[in-house]
Coordinates of C-alpha atoms in Angstrom, one line a residue:
Chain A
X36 CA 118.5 64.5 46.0
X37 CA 118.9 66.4 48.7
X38 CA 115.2 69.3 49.1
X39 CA 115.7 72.9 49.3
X40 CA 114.7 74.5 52.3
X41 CA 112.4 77.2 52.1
X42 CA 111.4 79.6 54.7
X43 CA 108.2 82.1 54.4
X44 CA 108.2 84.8 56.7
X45 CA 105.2 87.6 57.6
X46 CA 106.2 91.2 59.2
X47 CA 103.9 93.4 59.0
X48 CA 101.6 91.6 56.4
X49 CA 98.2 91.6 55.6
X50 CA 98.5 87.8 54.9
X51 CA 97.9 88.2 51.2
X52 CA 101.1 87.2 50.2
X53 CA 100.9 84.0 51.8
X54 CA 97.7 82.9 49.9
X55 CA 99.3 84.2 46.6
X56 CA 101.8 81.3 47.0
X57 CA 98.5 78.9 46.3
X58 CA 97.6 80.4 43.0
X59 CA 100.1 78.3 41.2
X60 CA 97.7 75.8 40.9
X61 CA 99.4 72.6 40.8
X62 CA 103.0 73.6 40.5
X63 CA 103.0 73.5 44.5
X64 CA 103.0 69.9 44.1
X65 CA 106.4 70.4 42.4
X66 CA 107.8 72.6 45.2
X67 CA 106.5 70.4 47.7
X68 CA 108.3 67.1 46.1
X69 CA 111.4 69.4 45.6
X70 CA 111.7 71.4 48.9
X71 CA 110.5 71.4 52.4
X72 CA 109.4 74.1 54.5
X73 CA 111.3 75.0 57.3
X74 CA 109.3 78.3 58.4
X75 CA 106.4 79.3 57.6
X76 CA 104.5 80.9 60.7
X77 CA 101.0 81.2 58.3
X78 CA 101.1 77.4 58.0
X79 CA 103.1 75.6 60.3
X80 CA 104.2 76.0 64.1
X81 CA 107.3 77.2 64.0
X82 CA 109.1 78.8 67.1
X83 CA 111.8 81.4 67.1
X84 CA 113.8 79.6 69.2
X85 CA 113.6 76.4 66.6
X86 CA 114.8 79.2 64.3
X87 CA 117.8 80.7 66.3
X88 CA 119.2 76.7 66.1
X89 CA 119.0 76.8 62.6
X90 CA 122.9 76.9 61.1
X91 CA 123.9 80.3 59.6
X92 CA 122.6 79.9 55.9
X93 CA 120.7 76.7 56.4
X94 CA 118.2 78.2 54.4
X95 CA 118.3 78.1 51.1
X96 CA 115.7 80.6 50.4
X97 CA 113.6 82.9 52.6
X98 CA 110.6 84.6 50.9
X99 CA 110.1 87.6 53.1
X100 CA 106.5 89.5 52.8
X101 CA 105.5 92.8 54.8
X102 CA 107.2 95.7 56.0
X103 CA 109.0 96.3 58.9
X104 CA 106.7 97.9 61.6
X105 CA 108.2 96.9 64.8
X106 CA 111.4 95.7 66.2
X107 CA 110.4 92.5 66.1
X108 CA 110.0 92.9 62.4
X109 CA 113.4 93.9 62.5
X110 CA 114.8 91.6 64.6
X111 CA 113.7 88.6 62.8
X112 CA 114.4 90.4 59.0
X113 CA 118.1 90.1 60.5
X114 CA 118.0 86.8 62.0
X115 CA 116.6 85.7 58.4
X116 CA 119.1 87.1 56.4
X117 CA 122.0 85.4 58.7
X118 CA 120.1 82.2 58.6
X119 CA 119.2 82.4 54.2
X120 CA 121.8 81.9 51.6
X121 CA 119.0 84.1 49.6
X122 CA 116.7 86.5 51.0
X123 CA 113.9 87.5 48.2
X124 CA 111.2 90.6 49.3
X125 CA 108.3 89.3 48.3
X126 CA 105.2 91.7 47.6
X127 CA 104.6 95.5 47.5
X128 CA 105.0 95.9 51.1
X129 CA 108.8 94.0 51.6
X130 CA 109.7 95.7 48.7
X131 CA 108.9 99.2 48.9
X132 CA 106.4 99.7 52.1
X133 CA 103.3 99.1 50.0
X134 CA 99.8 100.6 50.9
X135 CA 100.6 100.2 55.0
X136 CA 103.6 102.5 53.9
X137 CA 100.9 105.8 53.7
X138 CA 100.7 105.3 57.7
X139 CA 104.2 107.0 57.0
X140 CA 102.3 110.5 56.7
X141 CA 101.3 110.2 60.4
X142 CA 103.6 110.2 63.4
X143 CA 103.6 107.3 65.6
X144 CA 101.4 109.6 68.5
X145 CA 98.9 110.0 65.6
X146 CA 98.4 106.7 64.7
X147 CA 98.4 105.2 68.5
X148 CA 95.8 108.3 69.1
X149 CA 93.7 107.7 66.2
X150 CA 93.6 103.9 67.3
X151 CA 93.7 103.6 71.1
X152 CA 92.6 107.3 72.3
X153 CA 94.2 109.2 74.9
X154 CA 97.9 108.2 75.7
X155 CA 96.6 105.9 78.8
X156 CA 95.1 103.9 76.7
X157 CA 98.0 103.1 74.8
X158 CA 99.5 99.4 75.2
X159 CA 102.8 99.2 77.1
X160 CA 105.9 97.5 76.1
X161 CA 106.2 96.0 79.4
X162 CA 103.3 95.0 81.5
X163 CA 101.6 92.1 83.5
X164 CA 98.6 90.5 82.4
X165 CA 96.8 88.2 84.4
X166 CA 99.6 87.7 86.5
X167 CA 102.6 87.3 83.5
X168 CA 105.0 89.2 82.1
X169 CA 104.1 90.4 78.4
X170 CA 106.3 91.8 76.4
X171 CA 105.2 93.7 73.1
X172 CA 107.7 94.7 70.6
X173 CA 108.3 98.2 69.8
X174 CA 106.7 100.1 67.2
X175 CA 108.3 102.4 65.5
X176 CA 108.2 105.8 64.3
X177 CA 108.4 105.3 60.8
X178 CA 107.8 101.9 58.5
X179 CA 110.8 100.6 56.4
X180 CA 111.0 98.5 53.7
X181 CA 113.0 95.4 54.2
X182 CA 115.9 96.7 51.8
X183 CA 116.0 98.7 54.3
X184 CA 117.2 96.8 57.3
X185 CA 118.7 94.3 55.6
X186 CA 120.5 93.4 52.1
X187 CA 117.7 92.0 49.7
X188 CA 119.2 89.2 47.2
X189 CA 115.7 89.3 44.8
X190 CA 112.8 90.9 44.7
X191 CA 109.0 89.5 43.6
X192 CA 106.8 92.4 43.4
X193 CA 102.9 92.9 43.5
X194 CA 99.7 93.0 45.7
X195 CA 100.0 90.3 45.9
X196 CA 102.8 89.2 43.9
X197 CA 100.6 87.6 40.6
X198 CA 101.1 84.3 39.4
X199 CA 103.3 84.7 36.6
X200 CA 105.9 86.4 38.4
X201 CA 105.9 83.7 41.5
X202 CA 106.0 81.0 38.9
X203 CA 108.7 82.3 37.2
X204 CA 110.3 82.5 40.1
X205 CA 109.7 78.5 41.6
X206 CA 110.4 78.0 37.7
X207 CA 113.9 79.2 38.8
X208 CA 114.3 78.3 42.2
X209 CA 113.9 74.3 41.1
X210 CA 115.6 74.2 37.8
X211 CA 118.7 75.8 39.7
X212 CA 118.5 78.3 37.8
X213 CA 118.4 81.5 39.9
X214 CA 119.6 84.3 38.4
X215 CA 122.3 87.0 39.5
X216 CA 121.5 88.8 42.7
X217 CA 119.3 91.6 42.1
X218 CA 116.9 90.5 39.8
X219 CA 113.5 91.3 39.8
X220 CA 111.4 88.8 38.5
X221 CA 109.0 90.8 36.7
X222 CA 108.8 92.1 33.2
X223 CA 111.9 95.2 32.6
X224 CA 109.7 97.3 30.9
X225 CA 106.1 99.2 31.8
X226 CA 102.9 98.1 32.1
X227 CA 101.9 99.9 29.1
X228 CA 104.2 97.8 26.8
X229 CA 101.8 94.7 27.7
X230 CA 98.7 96.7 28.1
X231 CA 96.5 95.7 25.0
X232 CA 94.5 99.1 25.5
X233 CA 94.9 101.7 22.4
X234 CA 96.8 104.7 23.4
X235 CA 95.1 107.5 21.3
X236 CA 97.8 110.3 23.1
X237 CA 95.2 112.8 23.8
X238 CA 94.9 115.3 26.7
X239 CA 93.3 114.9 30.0
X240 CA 90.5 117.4 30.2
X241 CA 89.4 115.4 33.1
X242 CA 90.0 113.1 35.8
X243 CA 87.7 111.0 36.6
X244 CA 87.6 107.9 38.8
X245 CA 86.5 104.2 37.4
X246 CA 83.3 104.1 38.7
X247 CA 82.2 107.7 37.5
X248 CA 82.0 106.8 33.8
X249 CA 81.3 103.9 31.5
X250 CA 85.2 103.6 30.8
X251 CA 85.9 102.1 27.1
X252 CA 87.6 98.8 27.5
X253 CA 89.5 99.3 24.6
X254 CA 90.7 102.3 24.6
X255 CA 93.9 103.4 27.2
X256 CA 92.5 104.6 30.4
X257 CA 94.7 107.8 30.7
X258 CA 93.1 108.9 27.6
X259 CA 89.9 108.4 29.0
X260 CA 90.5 110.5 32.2
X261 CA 91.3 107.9 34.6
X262 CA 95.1 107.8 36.4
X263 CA 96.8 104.5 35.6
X264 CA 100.3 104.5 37.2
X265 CA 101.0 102.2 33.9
X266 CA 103.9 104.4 32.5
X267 CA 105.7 104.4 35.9
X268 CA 104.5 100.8 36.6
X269 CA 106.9 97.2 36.2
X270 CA 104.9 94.8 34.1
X271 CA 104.9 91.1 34.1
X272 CA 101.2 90.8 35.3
X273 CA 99.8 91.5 31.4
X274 CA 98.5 94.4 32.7
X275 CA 95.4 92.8 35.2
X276 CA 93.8 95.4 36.4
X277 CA 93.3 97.3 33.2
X278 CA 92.4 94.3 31.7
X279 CA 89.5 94.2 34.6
X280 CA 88.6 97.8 33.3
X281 CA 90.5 99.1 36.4
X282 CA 93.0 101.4 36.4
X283 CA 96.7 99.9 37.7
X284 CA 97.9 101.5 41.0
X285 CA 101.6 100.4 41.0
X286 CA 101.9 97.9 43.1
X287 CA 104.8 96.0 41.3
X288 CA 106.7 99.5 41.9
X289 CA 108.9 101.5 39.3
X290 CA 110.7 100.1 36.2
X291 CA 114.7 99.6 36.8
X292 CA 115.4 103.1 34.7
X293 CA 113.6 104.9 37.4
X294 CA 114.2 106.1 40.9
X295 CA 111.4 107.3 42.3
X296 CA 107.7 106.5 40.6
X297 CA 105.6 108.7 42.2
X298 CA 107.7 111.9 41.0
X299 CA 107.8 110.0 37.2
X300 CA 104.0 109.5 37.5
X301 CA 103.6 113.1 38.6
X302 CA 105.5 113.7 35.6
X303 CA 103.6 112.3 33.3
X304 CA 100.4 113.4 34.4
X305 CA 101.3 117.3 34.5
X306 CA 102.7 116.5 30.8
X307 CA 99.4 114.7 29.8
X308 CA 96.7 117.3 31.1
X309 CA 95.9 120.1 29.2
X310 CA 92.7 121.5 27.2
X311 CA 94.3 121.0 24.1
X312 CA 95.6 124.3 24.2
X313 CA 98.8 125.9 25.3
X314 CA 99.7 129.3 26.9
X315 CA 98.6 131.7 29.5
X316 CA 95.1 132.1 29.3
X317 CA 94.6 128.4 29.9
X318 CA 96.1 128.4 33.7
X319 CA 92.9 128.5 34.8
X320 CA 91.2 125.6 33.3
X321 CA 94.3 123.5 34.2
X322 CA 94.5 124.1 37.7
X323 CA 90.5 123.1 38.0
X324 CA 91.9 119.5 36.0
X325 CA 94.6 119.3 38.7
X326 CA 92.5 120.3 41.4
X327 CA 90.2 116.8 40.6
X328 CA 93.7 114.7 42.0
X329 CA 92.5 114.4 45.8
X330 CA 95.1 112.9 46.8
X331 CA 98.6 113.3 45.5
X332 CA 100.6 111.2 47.7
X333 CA 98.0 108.5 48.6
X334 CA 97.3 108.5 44.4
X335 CA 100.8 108.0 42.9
X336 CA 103.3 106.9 46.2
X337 CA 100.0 104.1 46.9
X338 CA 102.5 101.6 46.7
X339 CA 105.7 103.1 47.6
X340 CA 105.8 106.0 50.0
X341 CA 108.0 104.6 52.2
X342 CA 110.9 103.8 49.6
X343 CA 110.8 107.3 47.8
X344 CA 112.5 110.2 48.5
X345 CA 110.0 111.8 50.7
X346 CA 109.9 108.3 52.8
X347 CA 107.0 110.2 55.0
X348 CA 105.6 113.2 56.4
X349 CA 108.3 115.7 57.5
X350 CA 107.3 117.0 60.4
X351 CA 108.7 114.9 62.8
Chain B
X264 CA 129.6 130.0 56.5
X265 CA 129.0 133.0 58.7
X266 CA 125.6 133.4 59.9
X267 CA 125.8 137.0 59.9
X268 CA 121.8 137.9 58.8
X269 CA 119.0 138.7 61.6
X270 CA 118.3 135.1 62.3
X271 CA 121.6 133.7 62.1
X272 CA 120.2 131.3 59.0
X273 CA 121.9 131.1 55.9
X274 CA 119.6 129.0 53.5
X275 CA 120.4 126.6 50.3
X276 CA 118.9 127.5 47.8
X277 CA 118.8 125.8 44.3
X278 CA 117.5 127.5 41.2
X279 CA 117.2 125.2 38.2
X280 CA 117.4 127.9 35.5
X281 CA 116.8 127.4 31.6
X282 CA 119.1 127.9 29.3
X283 CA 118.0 130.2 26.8
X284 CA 115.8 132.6 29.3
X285 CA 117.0 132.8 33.1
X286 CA 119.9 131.7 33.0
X287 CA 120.7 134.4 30.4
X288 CA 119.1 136.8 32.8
X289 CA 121.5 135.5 35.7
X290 CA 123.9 136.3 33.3
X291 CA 122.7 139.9 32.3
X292 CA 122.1 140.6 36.1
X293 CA 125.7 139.2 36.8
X294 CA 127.7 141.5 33.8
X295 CA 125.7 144.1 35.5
X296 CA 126.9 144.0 38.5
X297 CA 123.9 143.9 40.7
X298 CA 123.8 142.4 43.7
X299 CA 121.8 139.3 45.5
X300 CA 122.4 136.8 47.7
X301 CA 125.1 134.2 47.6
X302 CA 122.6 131.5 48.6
X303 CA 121.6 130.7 45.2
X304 CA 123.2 127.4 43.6
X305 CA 122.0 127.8 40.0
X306 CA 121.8 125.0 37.5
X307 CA 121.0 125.3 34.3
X308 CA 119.2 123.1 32.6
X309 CA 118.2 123.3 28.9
X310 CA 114.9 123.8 29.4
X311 CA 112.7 124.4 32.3
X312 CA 110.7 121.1 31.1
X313 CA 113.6 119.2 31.9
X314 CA 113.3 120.1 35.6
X315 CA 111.1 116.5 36.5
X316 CA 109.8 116.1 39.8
X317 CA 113.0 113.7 41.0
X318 CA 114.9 116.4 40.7
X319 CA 113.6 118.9 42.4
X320 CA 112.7 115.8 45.7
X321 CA 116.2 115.2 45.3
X322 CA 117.4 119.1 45.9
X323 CA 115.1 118.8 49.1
X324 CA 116.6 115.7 50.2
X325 CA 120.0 116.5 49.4
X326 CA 119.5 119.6 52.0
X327 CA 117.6 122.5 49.8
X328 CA 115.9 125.0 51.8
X329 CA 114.2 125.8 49.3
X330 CA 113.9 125.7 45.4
X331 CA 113.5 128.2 42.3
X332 CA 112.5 126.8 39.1
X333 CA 113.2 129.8 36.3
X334 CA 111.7 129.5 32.9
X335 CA 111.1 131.5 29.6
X336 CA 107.8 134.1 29.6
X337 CA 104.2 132.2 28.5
X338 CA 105.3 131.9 24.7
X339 CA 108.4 132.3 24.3
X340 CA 109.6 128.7 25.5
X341 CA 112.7 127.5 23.2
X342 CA 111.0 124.3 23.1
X343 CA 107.4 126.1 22.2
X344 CA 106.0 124.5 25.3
X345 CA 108.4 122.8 28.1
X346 CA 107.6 126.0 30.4
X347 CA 103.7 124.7 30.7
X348 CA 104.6 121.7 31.4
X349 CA 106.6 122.9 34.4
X350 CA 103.8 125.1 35.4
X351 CA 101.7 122.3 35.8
X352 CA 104.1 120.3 37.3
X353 CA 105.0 122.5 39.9
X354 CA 100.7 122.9 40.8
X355 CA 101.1 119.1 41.7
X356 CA 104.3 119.3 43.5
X357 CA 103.6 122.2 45.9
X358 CA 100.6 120.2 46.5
X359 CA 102.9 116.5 47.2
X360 CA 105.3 118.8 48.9
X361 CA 102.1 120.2 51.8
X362 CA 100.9 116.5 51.8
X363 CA 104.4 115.4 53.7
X364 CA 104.7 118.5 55.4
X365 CA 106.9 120.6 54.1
X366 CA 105.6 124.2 53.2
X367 CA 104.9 124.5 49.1
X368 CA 106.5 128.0 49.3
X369 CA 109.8 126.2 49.5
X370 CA 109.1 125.8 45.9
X371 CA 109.0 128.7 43.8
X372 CA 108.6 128.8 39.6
X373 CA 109.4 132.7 37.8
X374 CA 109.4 133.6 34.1
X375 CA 112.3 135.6 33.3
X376 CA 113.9 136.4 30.2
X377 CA 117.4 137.0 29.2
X378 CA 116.6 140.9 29.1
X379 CA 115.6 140.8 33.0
X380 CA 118.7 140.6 35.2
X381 CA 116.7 142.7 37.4
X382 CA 113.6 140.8 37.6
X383 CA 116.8 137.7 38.5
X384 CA 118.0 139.7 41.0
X385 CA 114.8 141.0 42.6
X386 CA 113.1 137.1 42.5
X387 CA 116.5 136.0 44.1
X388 CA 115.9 138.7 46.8
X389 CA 113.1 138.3 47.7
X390 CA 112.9 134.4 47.6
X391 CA 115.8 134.3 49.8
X392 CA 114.2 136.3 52.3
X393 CA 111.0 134.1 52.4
X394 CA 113.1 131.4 53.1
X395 CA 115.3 133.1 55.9
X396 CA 111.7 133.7 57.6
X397 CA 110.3 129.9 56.8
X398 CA 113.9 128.4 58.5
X399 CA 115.7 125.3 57.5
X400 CA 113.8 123.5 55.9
X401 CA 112.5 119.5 57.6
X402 CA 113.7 117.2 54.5
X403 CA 117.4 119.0 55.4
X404 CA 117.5 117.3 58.7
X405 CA 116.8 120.3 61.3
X406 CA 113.9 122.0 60.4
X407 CA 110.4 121.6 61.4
X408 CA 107.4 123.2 58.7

């Protein structure tokens, strides 16, 4: 039988998505008998040029993980998607931006001055070092995700993309089995539906964060003060981090039934906070509750800044 | 349209206006016959409750200028509390709005009942004139908070 050719490709990746592929334990050994790896820059030499021969959709399957950052991100996300019969965006940051997507609150000149200094410090596109040509692709001024650039056939979510979900996904990849484009292969509904935490639906009279109190590990963390982006979170993980007595942050991004999951998150926690009480005089005491959120965008767009509405800061 | 105000800017404006309270006051100011600006596009929604954050990202990125949320008095919500919800809601978003630069007085949130055409058409007013002075706003494409 003929393999399937699989192709694994890093933009702008922290390199966690690349390990994650390991934790299947020994179902590699399956996808190694059953497919070969044609790219896969983490593990193997491959050069661009050996990827430009490849036929248009020689690939059977491209696994794409991290944002687009640069042109060269860019280039090669359409390159891959010429080159893959299936193109899947794989992890939090091909997805939706992930985490990296917050760097979408600061301009390009702020991030090159926080990082290099004053502007003569900056690296150049074009220059010569030690005597050669070097060519750096361009950054630019805001980070997309890859649905962004391209059109993205599946989607595995996470930070990185948990076991179950990548299983599920080899699961269907070597039985044949892959289903309609589209699919996200990760649970359809919440977090909280596989959350084995007790949801006791009482008010937030304050938000704490995890390592300010003894949280109760059976009891939901909401109800104890603590924002879990649960309610505006995919499952399929059973609910990790909560399980680890730590709050989920979104990573696997918002269920299919809703658009943007920072704005449902906001939602839900203006709903949930209160002193019990309702009406005028209790403003006050509210707006202190509020007031303990630092950090509205960083708290519930962690994940997915870069594919919500707001997509960034404004200003530009 | 003609730009035929001091600064030559027109603003959008959308107003998400309950059923029961404001919009009856849009109403009452409208049988009236007083006068505001023609900026306002109101829709009304049953409750102010049901205006969720989406929506009102989605007025701004759909070319808003700015936004008026208007809700039943403290009390008197048809829904006994939707308009507290709202109140808090709108704390957070002014707050998300000034995190991705875009000035939280873009969003504004008014009690006014069904008996208060005037208070409609002085909160109209006087909204629409803030927003003349703040200018288009970034999320419509030209602007710059």
């Amino acid at each position: 039988m003929e393999k399937i050719r699989i192709g694994i490709y890093w933009a702008a990746s922290c390199g966690g998505c690349d390990v994650s592929l390991l934790e299947i334990d020994e179902q590699i050994l399956d996808v190694a008998a059953k497919a070969d790896f044609v790219l896969w820059p983490c593990a193997t030499d491959t050069k661009y040029a050996d990827l430009r021969a490849y036929k248009d959709g020689s690939i059977d399957i491209v696994l794409f993980n991290g944002a687009i950052r640069t042109e060269e991100n860019r280039e090669i996300a359409k390159l891959l998607r010429d080159k893959a019969k299936h193109l899947v965006a794989y992890g939090s940051c091909a997805q939706m931006g992930g985490v990296i997507g917050l760097a979408n609150l600061s301009s390009r000149k702020e991030i090159f001055t926080t990082l290099f200094g004053a502007k003569t410090h900056w690296p150049k596109e074009e220059s010569i070092q030690d005597g050669y040509p070097l060519h750096l692709p361009a950054f630019l001024d805001r980070l997309l995700p890859l649905g962004d650039v391209v059109e993205v056939d599946y989607v595995i979510p996470g930070c990185p993309p948990p076991r179950e979900m990548v299983s599920q996904f080899f699961d269907a990849l070597l039985g044949g089995k892959l289903p309609e484009k589209g699919a996200v292969f990760a649970a359809e509904k919440n977090l909280c539906d596989e959350c084995p935490r007790e949801r006791r639906e009482e008010r937030i009279t304050r938000i704490v964060r995890p390592h300010e109190i003894e949280s109760d590990p059976e009891i939901c963390l909401l109800d104890q003060g603590i924002i879990c982006m649960g309610p505006a979170t995919r499952g399929g993980c059973g609910a990790a981090c909560p399980m680890a007595n730590m709050p989920c942050t979104g990573c696997a991004g918002p269920t299919a039934n809703i658009t943007d999951q920072g704005a449902t998150m906001l939602n839900t926690i203006a709903s949930l906070i209160g002193t019990g009480l309702e009406g005028e005089e209790e403003l006050e005491a509210e707006e202190a509750i509020l007031a303990e959120i630092d950090d509205v965008i960083g708290t519930f767009y962690r994940f997915s800044l870069a594919a919500s509405i707001f997509k960034g800061a404004q200003r530009e | 349209m003609a730009k035929l105000n001091d600064n030559g800017f027109e603003p959008k404006i959308v107003a998400f206006l309950c059923r029961w309270c404001s919009y009856a006051g849009a109403d009452l100011a409208g049988v009236s016959r007083m006068t505001y600006p023609a900026n306002i596009i109101p829709m009304r929604v049953n409750c102010s409750g049901r205006v969720d954050a989406g929506m009102v990202m989605a007025a701004f990125e759909k070319g808003a200028d700015g936004v008026l949320i208007g809700g039943c008095h403290p009390g008197d919500c048809h829904y006994v509390n939707g308009n507290y919800k709202t109140r808090r809601r709108v704390i957070l978003l002014k707050r998300a709005l000034a995190e991705v630069g875009v000035k939280p007085q873009r969003l504004h949130l008014e009690w006014i009942s069904a008996s208060e055409g005037v208070k409609f058409q002085r909160t109209v007013t006087e909204f629409t004139g803030l927003i003349k002075e703040l200018g288009p706003s970034p999320m419509s494409g030209d602007g710059e908070d």
